[in-house]
Each structure stands twice: as C-alpha cells, then as structure tokens.
C-alpha cells in the first residue's frame, strides 16, 4: 500500500516529467525522484532530450551514494535495453537502489522488461502509483507507441456561439492575448503543427513558436492538396523552423520539402499523412487548421483530444469551428470527456479527450 510519502514523491516525478515536453521526441517524457533509506529525498531528474541521459540517470547522479538502500520513483517503467544510452534498470541495480516504484508500464517491446530485471536482482518493485496522472502526462508518446501514428490534438479559438470568424471572414482577434500565448505553449510541446490550404491562403501563417526560450521548433506542415496555396516567399518557408508541404501525388510543384500523398475526398488521406509524419519521427501533432481540415481529421477518427479557447463574444453568423465531420444525426455525435476548464484572461480554455473506442 502506497504511503502519503510515496504519493508525494511520485507526484513530484510527474511534475518533473512535464519539463521534457517538446524536447524528448521520439522518446517519452519521464521523471524520477530518489529517496534515501530513511525516506528523505536526495535526488531528482527528468529526461531532457532525445539521446541524452534518461530521468533515472539524472536522479542517480543528483543523489550520489545517498541512493544506496533507497527508493526510486519513476513515471515510466525503467528501460531494459541499450540504445543511445544504457539500460536504466541495470543502473538502478548498480546504484544499490532497494525499491523501485513506477507509474506506467513501458509498452515498447525493446524497452520493456525493466521490472523483471530489477526483481531478478532482488529489488522490490511496485507498479501503478499515480498511473492515471503519469499516463496523462505522457499520453502523446503512449498513443504513438500503441497505435503507431502521431497523437493528434485539435486546437481552435471560437466565440461562445461557436464561430471562428465573422461573416466577412475577419477573425483577428477572437481570443485574448493570454489564450494566444498559451497556443505557443501547445506548439512548443508538439512535434508538428498542421494547417490546411485555406488557412495558408487567408493568413499566411508562420506557425513557429514565439515567446518561449530554448524551444525546439516543431515541424510546420501545410496540407496543400493541389499545390496552389503555398507560394514562394510564404512565411512558413523561412528558416525559423523546418517545413513540410503535403500535396497530392499528381500535383505539380517546384517547392522543396514536399511529401506526396493519395487523394481522399476533396483533400488528402489523413491516415497516409499521419503515417508519413510517423515515419519522420513525429509523435505528436497540433492541428491548427480551419473547420474543413478539422472535419476531415474527426471524420477519419484521427483526433485524440481537443482544446477550445472560448471567448465571451457573440457573432451570430460566420464560420463554425467544425465543418462536415461525417456526422449526420445526434446519435452519431462524438461525445468527449472534459478533463479541464480554466480561465485565461477573459477566455475559457476547455480541454476534452476522445473516449477510447470512440
């Protein structure tokens, strides 16, 4: 049975793991806290970047000899393989750790088995403490491993009556400066940001992260089916961040950094796009496009979560947040689970997830 001290230590590990969001892909975010034999915290760490030391190694270095006979609290099962770094399970054994508590089992075939290695070495191992919290913090990576496609978060900003633009097409600015700054946080945590040709034509978006120091810029992706929306000189083609233009297999274009995909309906195949991004190492996607693009992703069953920034504004007419998503009757409505609702300046940010199996 977990003690309050165990829960406190694991909650700290979950908070540490979140510091790696946006910089560890294609690896998971992981946090680790180490206490000594008397239960006092002596070390902590998190996975900071792909290819660098894992969370356990940072925490062991922080603790030094004080870790001997102590407990390691880790948000993900310690790995059991040698890649760009050595196996963390063995490092914990060699450091003299007596007990390991981890939140979520590692689902990757090459890394799993760390718990068995620890037990074989005489280490007491416990699983599941704050598992839901740790899973939520690592949901993008876990989704990509389980489904072999990137995790997709759809973000939009709308009025209370669900409009993302007025009848004349104007939309700047529906949401508040606080909400717009928060969007840059979402970009910084994603491997790729996606918009469609409509947004590319109307806004000439830049799509890079601003206002956050030391960020790893996400891949900027524009779905431009007929290769007519992104023209030479577009802001998305500058050297601030990498860019990928997705076009149809039969489209004619001289633009660099193009991926050709099969057509589907009036656009491109969403599964094919996600497969192409996954092959490039993309494990999480922020979908920022307009209602047509969002509708195609929802229709394809490719949205995992939604973040809506709702402004206390009414327009009455104008573009809706979501276009045709293949839903024709109320019984087919995609009902979400709200996980958070917070104020950002005058706006309300609502986060909701798509239930498993929906």
mmCIF file of C-alpha atoms in Angstrom:
data_model
loop_
_atom_site.group_PDB
_atom_site.id
_atom_site.type_symbol
_atom_site.label_atom_id
_atom_site.label_comp_id
_atom_site.label_asym_id
_atom_site.label_seq_id
_atom_site.Cartn_x
_atom_site.Cartn_y
_atom_site.Cartn_z
ATOM 1 C CA UNK A 1 0.000 0.000 0.000
ATOM 2 C CA UNK A 2 1.393 3.386 -1.028
ATOM 3 C CA UNK A 3 2.063 5.851 1.771
ATOM 4 C CA UNK A 4 1.462 9.617 1.607
ATOM 5 C CA UNK A 5 5.235 9.985 1.216
ATOM 6 C CA UNK A 6 5.190 7.627 -1.780
ATOM 7 C CA UNK A 7 2.384 9.627 -3.396
ATOM 8 C CA UNK A 8 4.186 12.921 -2.768
ATOM 9 C CA UNK A 9 7.387 11.627 -4.358
ATOM 10 C CA UNK A 10 5.599 10.231 -7.416
ATOM 11 C CA UNK A 11 3.613 13.427 -7.898
ATOM 12 C CA UNK A 12 6.914 15.302 -7.936
ATOM 13 C CA UNK A 13 8.212 12.846 -10.548
ATOM 14 C CA UNK A 14 5.136 13.500 -12.713
ATOM 15 C CA UNK A 15 5.757 17.249 -12.473
ATOM 16 C CA UNK A 16 9.408 16.753 -13.414
ATOM 17 C CA UNK A 17 8.459 14.667 -16.453
ATOM 18 C CA UNK A 18 6.385 17.540 -17.838
ATOM 19 C CA UNK A 19 9.529 19.649 -18.141
ATOM 20 C CA UNK A 20 10.620 17.472 -21.044
ATOM 21 C CA UNK A 21 7.522 18.073 -23.176
ATOM 22 C CA UNK A 22 8.560 19.172 -26.648
ATOM 23 C CA UNK A 23 12.232 18.189 -26.382
ATOM 24 C CA UNK A 24 12.391 14.407 -25.944
ATOM 25 C CA UNK A 25 10.608 13.078 -29.045
ATOM 26 C CA UNK A 26 10.618 10.364 -30.275
ATOM 27 C CA UNK A 27 11.314 9.328 -26.680
ATOM 28 C CA UNK A 28 8.831 9.623 -23.803
ATOM 29 C CA UNK A 29 8.822 12.246 -21.078
ATOM 30 C CA UNK A 30 9.930 10.689 -17.795
ATOM 31 C CA UNK A 31 10.532 11.992 -14.300
ATOM 32 C CA UNK A 32 12.367 10.335 -11.402
ATOM 33 C CA UNK A 33 12.705 11.062 -7.681
ATOM 34 C CA UNK A 34 15.057 9.190 -5.355
ATOM 35 C CA UNK A 35 14.776 8.978 -1.582
ATOM 36 C CA UNK A 36 17.400 7.542 0.747
ATOM 37 C CA UNK A 37 16.954 4.602 3.116
ATOM 38 C CA UNK A 38 15.344 6.927 5.652
ATOM 39 C CA UNK A 39 12.798 8.251 3.117
ATOM 40 C CA UNK A 40 14.357 11.661 2.575
ATOM 41 C CA UNK A 41 14.529 12.957 -0.990
ATOM 42 C CA UNK A 42 18.136 13.011 -2.159
ATOM 43 C CA UNK A 43 17.877 13.201 -5.959
ATOM 44 C CA UNK A 44 15.623 14.022 -8.856
ATOM 45 C CA UNK A 45 15.782 14.346 -12.604
ATOM 46 C CA UNK A 46 13.891 14.168 -15.881
ATOM 47 C CA UNK A 47 14.572 13.108 -19.447
ATOM 48 C CA UNK A 48 15.660 16.362 -21.055
ATOM 49 C CA UNK A 49 16.316 15.491 -24.690
ATOM 50 C CA UNK A 50 16.364 12.533 -27.051
ATOM 51 C CA UNK A 51 19.744 10.840 -26.985
ATOM 52 C CA UNK A 52 20.606 12.297 -23.601
ATOM 53 C CA UNK A 53 20.616 10.603 -20.184
ATOM 54 C CA UNK A 54 17.290 9.230 -19.004
ATOM 55 C CA UNK A 55 15.488 10.546 -15.939
ATOM 56 C CA UNK A 56 16.852 7.804 -13.679
ATOM 57 C CA UNK A 57 20.448 8.632 -14.604
ATOM 58 C CA UNK A 58 19.983 12.329 -13.838
ATOM 59 C CA UNK A 59 18.381 11.461 -10.492
ATOM 60 C CA UNK A 60 21.105 8.947 -9.587
ATOM 61 C CA UNK A 61 23.809 11.486 -10.371
ATOM 62 C CA UNK A 62 21.983 14.018 -8.225
ATOM 63 C CA UNK A 63 21.708 11.574 -5.313
ATOM 64 C CA UNK A 64 25.169 10.017 -5.491
ATOM 65 C CA UNK A 65 25.968 7.489 -2.763
ATOM 66 C CA UNK A 66 22.885 8.560 -0.818
ATOM 67 C CA UNK A 67 20.743 6.478 -3.181
ATOM 68 C CA UNK A 68 22.111 3.197 -1.783
ATOM 69 C CA UNK A 69 19.319 1.347 0.011
ATOM 70 C CA UNK A 70 16.799 3.940 -1.116
ATOM 71 C CA UNK A 71 13.711 4.111 -3.336
ATOM 72 C CA UNK A 72 13.384 5.336 -6.914
ATOM 73 C CA UNK A 73 10.022 6.724 -8.031
ATOM 74 C CA UNK A 74 9.750 6.730 -11.834
ATOM 75 C CA UNK A 75 6.804 7.743 -14.036
ATOM 76 C CA UNK A 76 7.602 5.024 -16.608
ATOM 77 C CA UNK A 77 8.977 1.516 -16.119
ATOM 78 C CA UNK A 78 12.800 1.738 -16.214
ATOM 79 C CA UNK A 79 14.077 0.678 -19.615
ATOM 80 C CA UNK A 80 15.815 -2.647 -20.132
ATOM 81 C CA UNK A 81 17.753 -2.072 -23.346
ATOM 82 C CA UNK A 82 20.830 -0.343 -24.669
ATOM 83 C CA UNK A 83 20.177 2.302 -27.293
ATOM 84 C CA UNK A 84 21.865 5.672 -27.355
ATOM 85 C CA UNK A 85 22.004 5.264 -23.574
ATOM 86 C CA UNK A 86 22.388 2.235 -21.324
ATOM 87 C CA UNK A 87 19.594 0.306 -19.552
ATOM 88 C CA UNK A 88 18.220 2.254 -16.601
ATOM 89 C CA UNK A 89 17.135 -0.903 -14.775
ATOM 90 C CA UNK A 90 20.747 -2.028 -14.548
ATOM 91 C CA UNK A 91 21.889 1.441 -13.476
ATOM 92 C CA UNK A 92 19.413 1.360 -10.585
ATOM 93 C CA UNK A 93 20.678 -2.062 -9.543
ATOM 94 C CA UNK A 94 24.311 -0.954 -9.640
ATOM 95 C CA UNK A 95 23.492 2.135 -7.574
ATOM 96 C CA UNK A 96 22.136 -0.058 -4.801
ATOM 97 C CA UNK A 97 18.517 1.025 -5.046
ATOM 98 C CA UNK A 98 16.429 -1.275 -2.830
ATOM 99 C CA UNK A 99 12.941 -0.395 -4.094
ATOM 100 C CA UNK A 100 11.526 0.924 -7.356
ATOM 101 C CA UNK A 101 8.017 2.338 -7.703
ATOM 102 C CA UNK A 102 6.907 3.118 -11.242
ATOM 103 C CA UNK A 103 3.616 4.508 -12.524
ATOM 104 C CA UNK A 104 3.146 3.148 -16.078
ATOM 105 C CA UNK A 105 4.477 0.009 -17.742
ATOM 106 C CA UNK A 106 6.644 0.579 -20.826
ATOM 107 C CA UNK A 107 4.699 -0.734 -23.867
ATOM 108 C CA UNK A 108 7.657 -0.783 -26.275
ATOM 109 C CA UNK A 109 8.912 -4.332 -26.994
ATOM 110 C CA UNK A 110 12.586 -3.321 -26.967
ATOM 111 C CA UNK A 111 12.456 -1.409 -23.661
ATOM 112 C CA UNK A 112 10.014 -3.418 -21.554
ATOM 113 C CA UNK A 113 11.236 -5.945 -19.002
ATOM 114 C CA UNK A 114 12.965 -3.495 -16.703
ATOM 115 C CA UNK A 115 10.736 -4.532 -13.810
ATOM 116 C CA UNK A 116 11.696 -8.190 -14.284
ATOM 117 C CA UNK A 117 15.390 -7.315 -14.350
ATOM 118 C CA UNK A 118 15.028 -5.364 -11.133
ATOM 119 C CA UNK A 119 13.152 -8.167 -9.377
ATOM 120 C CA UNK A 120 15.741 -10.708 -10.518
ATOM 121 C CA UNK A 121 18.390 -8.570 -8.834
ATOM 122 C CA UNK A 122 16.472 -8.552 -5.556
ATOM 123 C CA UNK A 123 14.945 -5.091 -5.901
ATOM 124 C CA UNK A 124 11.412 -4.606 -4.546
ATOM 125 C CA UNK A 125 9.238 -3.394 -7.435
ATOM 126 C CA UNK A 126 5.773 -1.810 -7.327
ATOM 127 C CA UNK A 127 3.667 -0.595 -10.259
ATOM 128 C CA UNK A 128 0.696 1.733 -10.760
ATOM 129 C CA UNK A 129 1.121 4.563 -8.262
ATOM 130 C CA UNK A 130 -0.495 7.673 -9.836
ATOM 131 C CA UNK A 131 -0.718 5.731 -13.076
ATOM 132 C CA UNK A 132 -3.532 7.852 -14.481
ATOM 133 C CA UNK A 133 -1.643 11.094 -13.854
ATOM 134 C CA UNK A 134 1.577 9.755 -15.320
ATOM 135 C CA UNK A 135 -0.247 8.364 -18.351
ATOM 136 C CA UNK A 136 -1.995 11.690 -18.975
ATOM 137 C CA UNK A 137 1.351 13.498 -18.903
ATOM 138 C CA UNK A 138 2.862 11.056 -21.380
ATOM 139 C CA UNK A 139 -0.251 10.438 -23.480
ATOM 140 C CA UNK A 140 1.236 11.633 -26.769
ATOM 141 C CA UNK A 141 4.120 9.180 -26.668
ATOM 142 C CA UNK A 142 1.997 6.326 -25.317
ATOM 143 C CA UNK A 143 -0.591 6.856 -28.078
ATOM 144 C CA UNK A 144 2.093 6.849 -30.756
ATOM 145 C CA UNK A 145 3.558 3.589 -29.426
ATOM 146 C CA UNK A 146 0.212 1.833 -29.089
ATOM 147 C CA UNK A 147 -1.230 2.926 -32.441
ATOM 148 C CA UNK A 148 1.916 3.616 -34.488
ATOM 149 C CA UNK A 149 0.706 7.058 -35.502
ATOM 150 C CA UNK A 150 1.143 10.530 -34.017
ATOM 151 C CA UNK A 151 -1.110 11.725 -31.217
ATOM 152 C CA UNK A 152 -3.389 14.493 -32.545
ATOM 153 C CA UNK A 153 -4.556 17.471 -30.503
ATOM 154 C CA UNK A 154 -7.020 19.767 -32.279
ATOM 155 C CA UNK A 155 -6.918 23.372 -31.120
ATOM 156 C CA UNK A 156 -9.339 26.126 -32.054
ATOM 157 C CA UNK A 157 -10.471 29.523 -30.782
ATOM 158 C CA UNK A 158 -14.137 30.462 -31.064
ATOM 159 C CA UNK A 159 -16.870 32.705 -29.787
ATOM 160 C CA UNK A 160 -19.408 31.383 -27.305
ATOM 161 C CA UNK A 161 -21.747 30.719 -30.221
ATOM 162 C CA UNK A 162 -19.113 28.573 -31.919
ATOM 163 C CA UNK A 163 -17.819 30.925 -34.620
ATOM 164 C CA UNK A 164 -14.138 31.120 -35.555
ATOM 165 C CA UNK A 165 -14.611 34.066 -37.930
ATOM 166 C CA UNK A 166 -17.216 36.725 -38.691
ATOM 167 C CA UNK A 167 -19.428 36.690 -41.776
ATOM 168 C CA UNK A 168 -16.871 38.811 -43.658
ATOM 169 C CA UNK A 169 -14.068 36.387 -42.799
ATOM 170 C CA UNK A 170 -12.331 38.530 -40.176
ATOM 171 C CA UNK A 171 -11.097 36.653 -37.127
ATOM 172 C CA UNK A 172 -8.320 38.708 -35.506
ATOM 173 C CA UNK A 173 -8.642 38.595 -32.687
ATOM 174 C CA UNK A 174 -11.430 36.461 -31.256
ATOM 175 C CA UNK A 175 -9.346 35.137 -28.389
ATOM 176 C CA UNK A 176 -7.368 37.087 -25.797
ATOM 177 C CA UNK A 177 -3.586 37.678 -25.659
ATOM 178 C CA UNK A 178 -3.454 35.173 -22.800
ATOM 179 C CA UNK A 179 -5.049 32.481 -24.975
ATOM 180 C CA UNK A 180 -2.795 33.247 -27.915
ATOM 181 C CA UNK A 181 0.278 32.952 -25.676
ATOM 182 C CA UNK A 182 -0.990 29.605 -24.442
ATOM 183 C CA UNK A 183 -1.192 28.354 -28.029
ATOM 184 C CA UNK A 184 2.552 28.874 -28.310
ATOM 185 C CA UNK A 185 2.951 26.582 -25.296
ATOM 186 C CA UNK A 186 0.953 23.916 -27.155
ATOM 187 C CA UNK A 187 3.139 24.393 -30.223
ATOM 188 C CA UNK A 188 6.273 24.058 -28.119
ATOM 189 C CA UNK A 189 5.038 20.730 -26.746
ATOM 190 C CA UNK A 190 4.207 19.288 -30.187
ATOM 191 C CA UNK A 191 6.458 17.688 -32.778
ATOM 192 C CA UNK A 192 4.441 19.142 -35.666
ATOM 193 C CA UNK A 193 1.847 21.853 -36.302
ATOM 194 C CA UNK A 194 -0.625 21.307 -39.151
ATOM 195 C CA UNK A 195 -2.765 23.744 -41.133
ATOM 196 C CA UNK A 196 -4.637 23.412 -44.395
ATOM 197 C CA UNK A 197 -4.632 25.340 -47.658
ATOM 198 C CA UNK A 198 -7.479 27.616 -46.559
ATOM 199 C CA UNK A 199 -5.531 28.871 -43.556
ATOM 200 C CA UNK A 200 -2.373 29.162 -45.660
ATOM 201 C CA UNK A 201 -4.163 31.393 -48.198
ATOM 202 C CA UNK A 202 -6.094 33.519 -45.728
ATOM 203 C CA UNK A 203 -3.487 34.088 -43.008
ATOM 204 C CA UNK A 204 -0.049 33.280 -44.449
ATOM 205 C CA UNK A 205 0.726 31.813 -41.011
ATOM 206 C CA UNK A 206 4.228 31.499 -39.601
ATOM 207 C CA UNK A 207 3.431 28.585 -37.261
ATOM 208 C CA UNK A 208 6.676 28.845 -35.291
ATOM 209 C CA UNK A 209 6.837 29.124 -31.506
ATOM 210 C CA UNK A 210 7.354 32.618 -30.130
ATOM 211 C CA UNK A 211 7.974 33.880 -26.625
ATOM 212 C CA UNK A 212 9.473 30.664 -25.194
ATOM 213 C CA UNK A 213 13.245 30.468 -24.755
ATOM 214 C CA UNK A 214 15.233 27.403 -25.768
ATOM 215 C CA UNK A 215 12.330 25.750 -27.537
ATOM 216 C CA UNK A 216 12.688 23.001 -30.128
ATOM 217 C CA UNK A 217 10.676 24.345 -33.045
ATOM 218 C CA UNK A 218 8.025 21.919 -34.324
ATOM 219 C CA UNK A 219 7.801 20.777 -37.925
ATOM 220 C CA UNK A 220 5.437 23.112 -39.795
ATOM 221 C CA UNK A 221 3.080 21.130 -42.032
ATOM 222 C CA UNK A 222 0.766 22.623 -44.634
ATOM 223 C CA UNK A 223 -1.756 20.377 -46.353
ATOM 224 C CA UNK A 224 -1.864 21.920 -49.826
ATOM 225 C CA UNK A 225 -3.585 19.260 -51.926
ATOM 226 C CA UNK A 226 -3.288 20.941 -55.331
ATOM 227 C CA UNK A 227 -0.052 22.804 -54.524
ATOM 228 C CA UNK A 228 -1.668 26.203 -55.049
ATOM 229 C CA UNK A 229 -1.776 27.758 -51.570
ATOM 230 C CA UNK A 230 1.880 27.942 -50.542
ATOM 231 C CA UNK A 231 3.753 30.264 -52.846
ATOM 232 C CA UNK A 232 7.442 31.237 -52.880
ATOM 233 C CA UNK A 233 8.021 33.796 -50.141
ATOM 234 C CA UNK A 234 5.352 32.396 -47.814
ATOM 235 C CA UNK A 235 6.219 32.932 -44.147
ATOM 236 C CA UNK A 236 6.081 29.219 -43.470
ATOM 237 C CA UNK A 237 9.015 28.713 -45.849
ATOM 238 C CA UNK A 238 11.518 30.757 -43.841
ATOM 239 C CA UNK A 239 14.343 29.123 -41.878
ATOM 240 C CA UNK A 240 12.867 29.610 -38.409
ATOM 241 C CA UNK A 241 11.633 26.018 -38.301
ATOM 242 C CA UNK A 242 11.506 23.011 -40.635
ATOM 243 C CA UNK A 243 8.566 22.850 -43.037
ATOM 244 C CA UNK A 244 6.797 20.086 -44.939
ATOM 245 C CA UNK A 245 4.199 20.688 -47.673
ATOM 246 C CA UNK A 246 1.785 17.784 -48.224
ATOM 247 C CA UNK A 247 0.433 17.637 -51.780
ATOM 248 C CA UNK A 248 -1.468 15.163 -53.911
ATOM 249 C CA UNK A 249 0.507 12.568 -55.834
ATOM 250 C CA UNK A 250 -0.465 14.196 -59.140
ATOM 251 C CA UNK A 251 0.087 17.839 -58.076
ATOM 252 C CA UNK A 252 2.681 19.918 -59.914
ATOM 253 C CA UNK A 253 5.017 21.925 -57.699
ATOM 254 C CA UNK A 254 8.611 23.103 -57.579
ATOM 255 C CA UNK A 255 8.550 23.732 -53.825
ATOM 256 C CA UNK A 256 11.159 21.951 -51.702
ATOM 257 C CA UNK A 257 10.323 19.691 -48.754
ATOM 258 C CA UNK A 258 7.222 18.149 -50.295
ATOM 259 C CA UNK A 259 5.554 14.858 -49.408
ATOM 260 C CA UNK A 260 3.156 13.373 -51.965
ATOM 261 C CA UNK A 261 0.084 11.575 -50.640
ATOM 262 C CA UNK A 262 -3.002 9.911 -52.132
ATOM 263 C CA UNK A 263 -6.172 11.937 -52.507
ATOM 264 C CA UNK A 264 -9.209 11.211 -50.354
ATOM 265 C CA UNK A 265 -12.488 13.009 -50.982
ATOM 266 C CA UNK A 266 -11.714 16.705 -51.559
ATOM 267 C CA UNK A 267 -8.342 16.539 -49.823
ATOM 268 C CA UNK A 268 -5.592 14.127 -48.874
ATOM 269 C CA UNK A 269 -5.712 10.853 -46.999
ATOM 270 C CA UNK A 270 -5.419 11.641 -43.291
ATOM 271 C CA UNK A 271 -4.094 8.154 -42.386
ATOM 272 C CA UNK A 272 -1.463 8.445 -45.127
ATOM 273 C CA UNK A 273 -0.397 11.837 -43.801
ATOM 274 C CA UNK A 274 -0.084 10.524 -40.250
ATOM 275 C CA UNK A 275 1.871 7.506 -41.500
ATOM 276 C CA UNK A 276 4.276 9.819 -43.340
ATOM 277 C CA UNK A 277 4.749 12.006 -40.268
ATOM 278 C CA UNK A 278 5.270 8.996 -38.008
ATOM 279 C CA UNK A 279 7.958 7.726 -40.381
ATOM 280 C CA UNK A 280 9.706 11.085 -39.945
ATOM 281 C CA UNK A 281 9.776 10.703 -36.167
ATOM 282 C CA UNK A 282 6.720 12.844 -35.421
ATOM 283 C CA UNK A 283 4.928 11.510 -32.346
ATOM 284 C CA UNK A 284 2.588 14.411 -31.536
ATOM 285 C CA UNK A 285 0.641 16.806 -33.734
ATOM 286 C CA UNK A 286 -1.108 20.099 -33.017
ATOM 287 C CA UNK A 287 -3.903 20.560 -35.526
ATOM 288 C CA UNK A 288 -4.422 24.305 -36.059
ATOM 289 C CA UNK A 289 -6.261 24.330 -39.358
ATOM 290 C CA UNK A 290 -9.738 25.600 -40.081
ATOM 291 C CA UNK A 291 -13.076 23.797 -39.907
ATOM 292 C CA UNK A 292 -12.638 21.811 -43.126
ATOM 293 C CA UNK A 293 -9.314 20.322 -42.062
ATOM 294 C CA UNK A 294 -10.624 19.626 -38.567
ATOM 295 C CA UNK A 295 -13.672 17.924 -40.059
ATOM 296 C CA UNK A 296 -11.507 15.627 -42.160
ATOM 297 C CA UNK A 297 -9.474 14.569 -39.121
ATOM 298 C CA UNK A 298 -12.570 13.998 -36.980
ATOM 299 C CA UNK A 299 -14.209 12.038 -39.793
ATOM 300 C CA UNK A 300 -11.087 9.866 -40.051
ATOM 301 C CA UNK A 301 -11.177 9.151 -36.318
ATOM 302 C CA UNK A 302 -7.765 10.788 -36.011
ATOM 303 C CA UNK A 303 -8.371 13.306 -33.216
ATOM 304 C CA UNK A 304 -7.354 12.258 -29.707
ATOM 305 C CA UNK A 305 -8.085 15.446 -27.789
ATOM 306 C CA UNK A 306 -9.496 18.940 -28.276
ATOM 307 C CA UNK A 307 -8.528 22.266 -26.742
ATOM 308 C CA UNK A 308 -11.088 25.009 -27.305
ATOM 309 C CA UNK A 309 -10.426 28.633 -26.370
ATOM 310 C CA UNK A 310 -13.899 30.122 -25.875
ATOM 311 C CA UNK A 311 -14.132 33.908 -25.896
ATOM 312 C CA UNK A 312 -17.071 35.776 -24.304
ATOM 313 C CA UNK A 313 -18.076 37.088 -27.717
ATOM 314 C CA UNK A 314 -21.152 36.594 -29.933
ATOM 315 C CA UNK A 315 -21.157 36.846 -33.723
ATOM 316 C CA UNK A 316 -24.361 35.127 -34.806
ATOM 317 C CA UNK A 317 -23.117 34.484 -38.329
ATOM 318 C CA UNK A 318 -19.756 33.356 -39.603
ATOM 319 C CA UNK A 319 -17.639 30.224 -39.974
ATOM 320 C CA UNK A 320 -18.279 27.399 -37.489
ATOM 321 C CA UNK A 321 -15.427 25.773 -35.597
ATOM 322 C CA UNK A 322 -16.052 22.403 -37.248
ATOM 323 C CA UNK A 323 -17.236 21.628 -40.762
ATOM 324 C CA UNK A 324 -18.578 18.330 -42.092
ATOM 325 C CA UNK A 325 -17.143 15.517 -39.993
ATOM 326 C CA UNK A 326 -19.318 12.722 -41.343
ATOM 327 C CA UNK A 327 -21.836 13.065 -38.505
ATOM 328 C CA UNK A 328 -25.435 13.211 -39.726
ATOM 329 C CA UNK A 329 -27.574 12.531 -36.662
ATOM 330 C CA UNK A 330 -27.406 13.230 -32.940
ATOM 331 C CA UNK A 331 -26.898 9.562 -32.139
ATOM 332 C CA UNK A 332 -23.624 9.698 -34.077
ATOM 333 C CA UNK A 333 -22.344 12.736 -32.165
ATOM 334 C CA UNK A 334 -18.781 12.384 -30.910
ATOM 335 C CA UNK A 335 -19.159 12.910 -27.178
ATOM 336 C CA UNK A 336 -15.986 13.910 -25.364
ATOM 337 C CA UNK A 337 -14.733 13.682 -21.798
ATOM 338 C CA UNK A 338 -13.896 17.125 -20.380
ATOM 339 C CA UNK A 339 -10.651 16.936 -18.418
ATOM 340 C CA UNK A 340 -10.066 20.607 -17.648
ATOM 341 C CA UNK A 341 -11.711 24.023 -17.796
ATOM 342 C CA UNK A 342 -9.651 27.059 -16.794
ATOM 343 C CA UNK A 343 -9.811 30.835 -17.220
ATOM 344 C CA UNK A 344 -7.214 32.521 -19.423
ATOM 345 C CA UNK A 345 -7.779 36.249 -19.167
ATOM 346 C CA UNK A 346 -11.412 36.743 -20.260
ATOM 347 C CA UNK A 347 -11.495 33.397 -22.106
ATOM 348 C CA UNK A 348 -12.275 29.861 -21.021
ATOM 349 C CA UNK A 349 -9.938 27.077 -22.124
ATOM 350 C CA UNK A 350 -11.718 23.728 -22.277
ATOM 351 C CA UNK A 351 -9.739 20.519 -22.762
ATOM 352 C CA UNK A 352 -11.539 17.311 -23.680
ATOM 353 C CA UNK A 353 -10.437 13.861 -24.772
ATOM 354 C CA UNK A 354 -11.982 11.396 -27.185
ATOM 355 C CA UNK A 355 -13.045 8.272 -25.251
ATOM 356 C CA UNK A 356 -11.213 5.067 -26.103
ATOM 357 C CA UNK A 357 -13.051 3.153 -28.799
ATOM 358 C CA UNK A 358 -14.986 6.228 -29.995
#
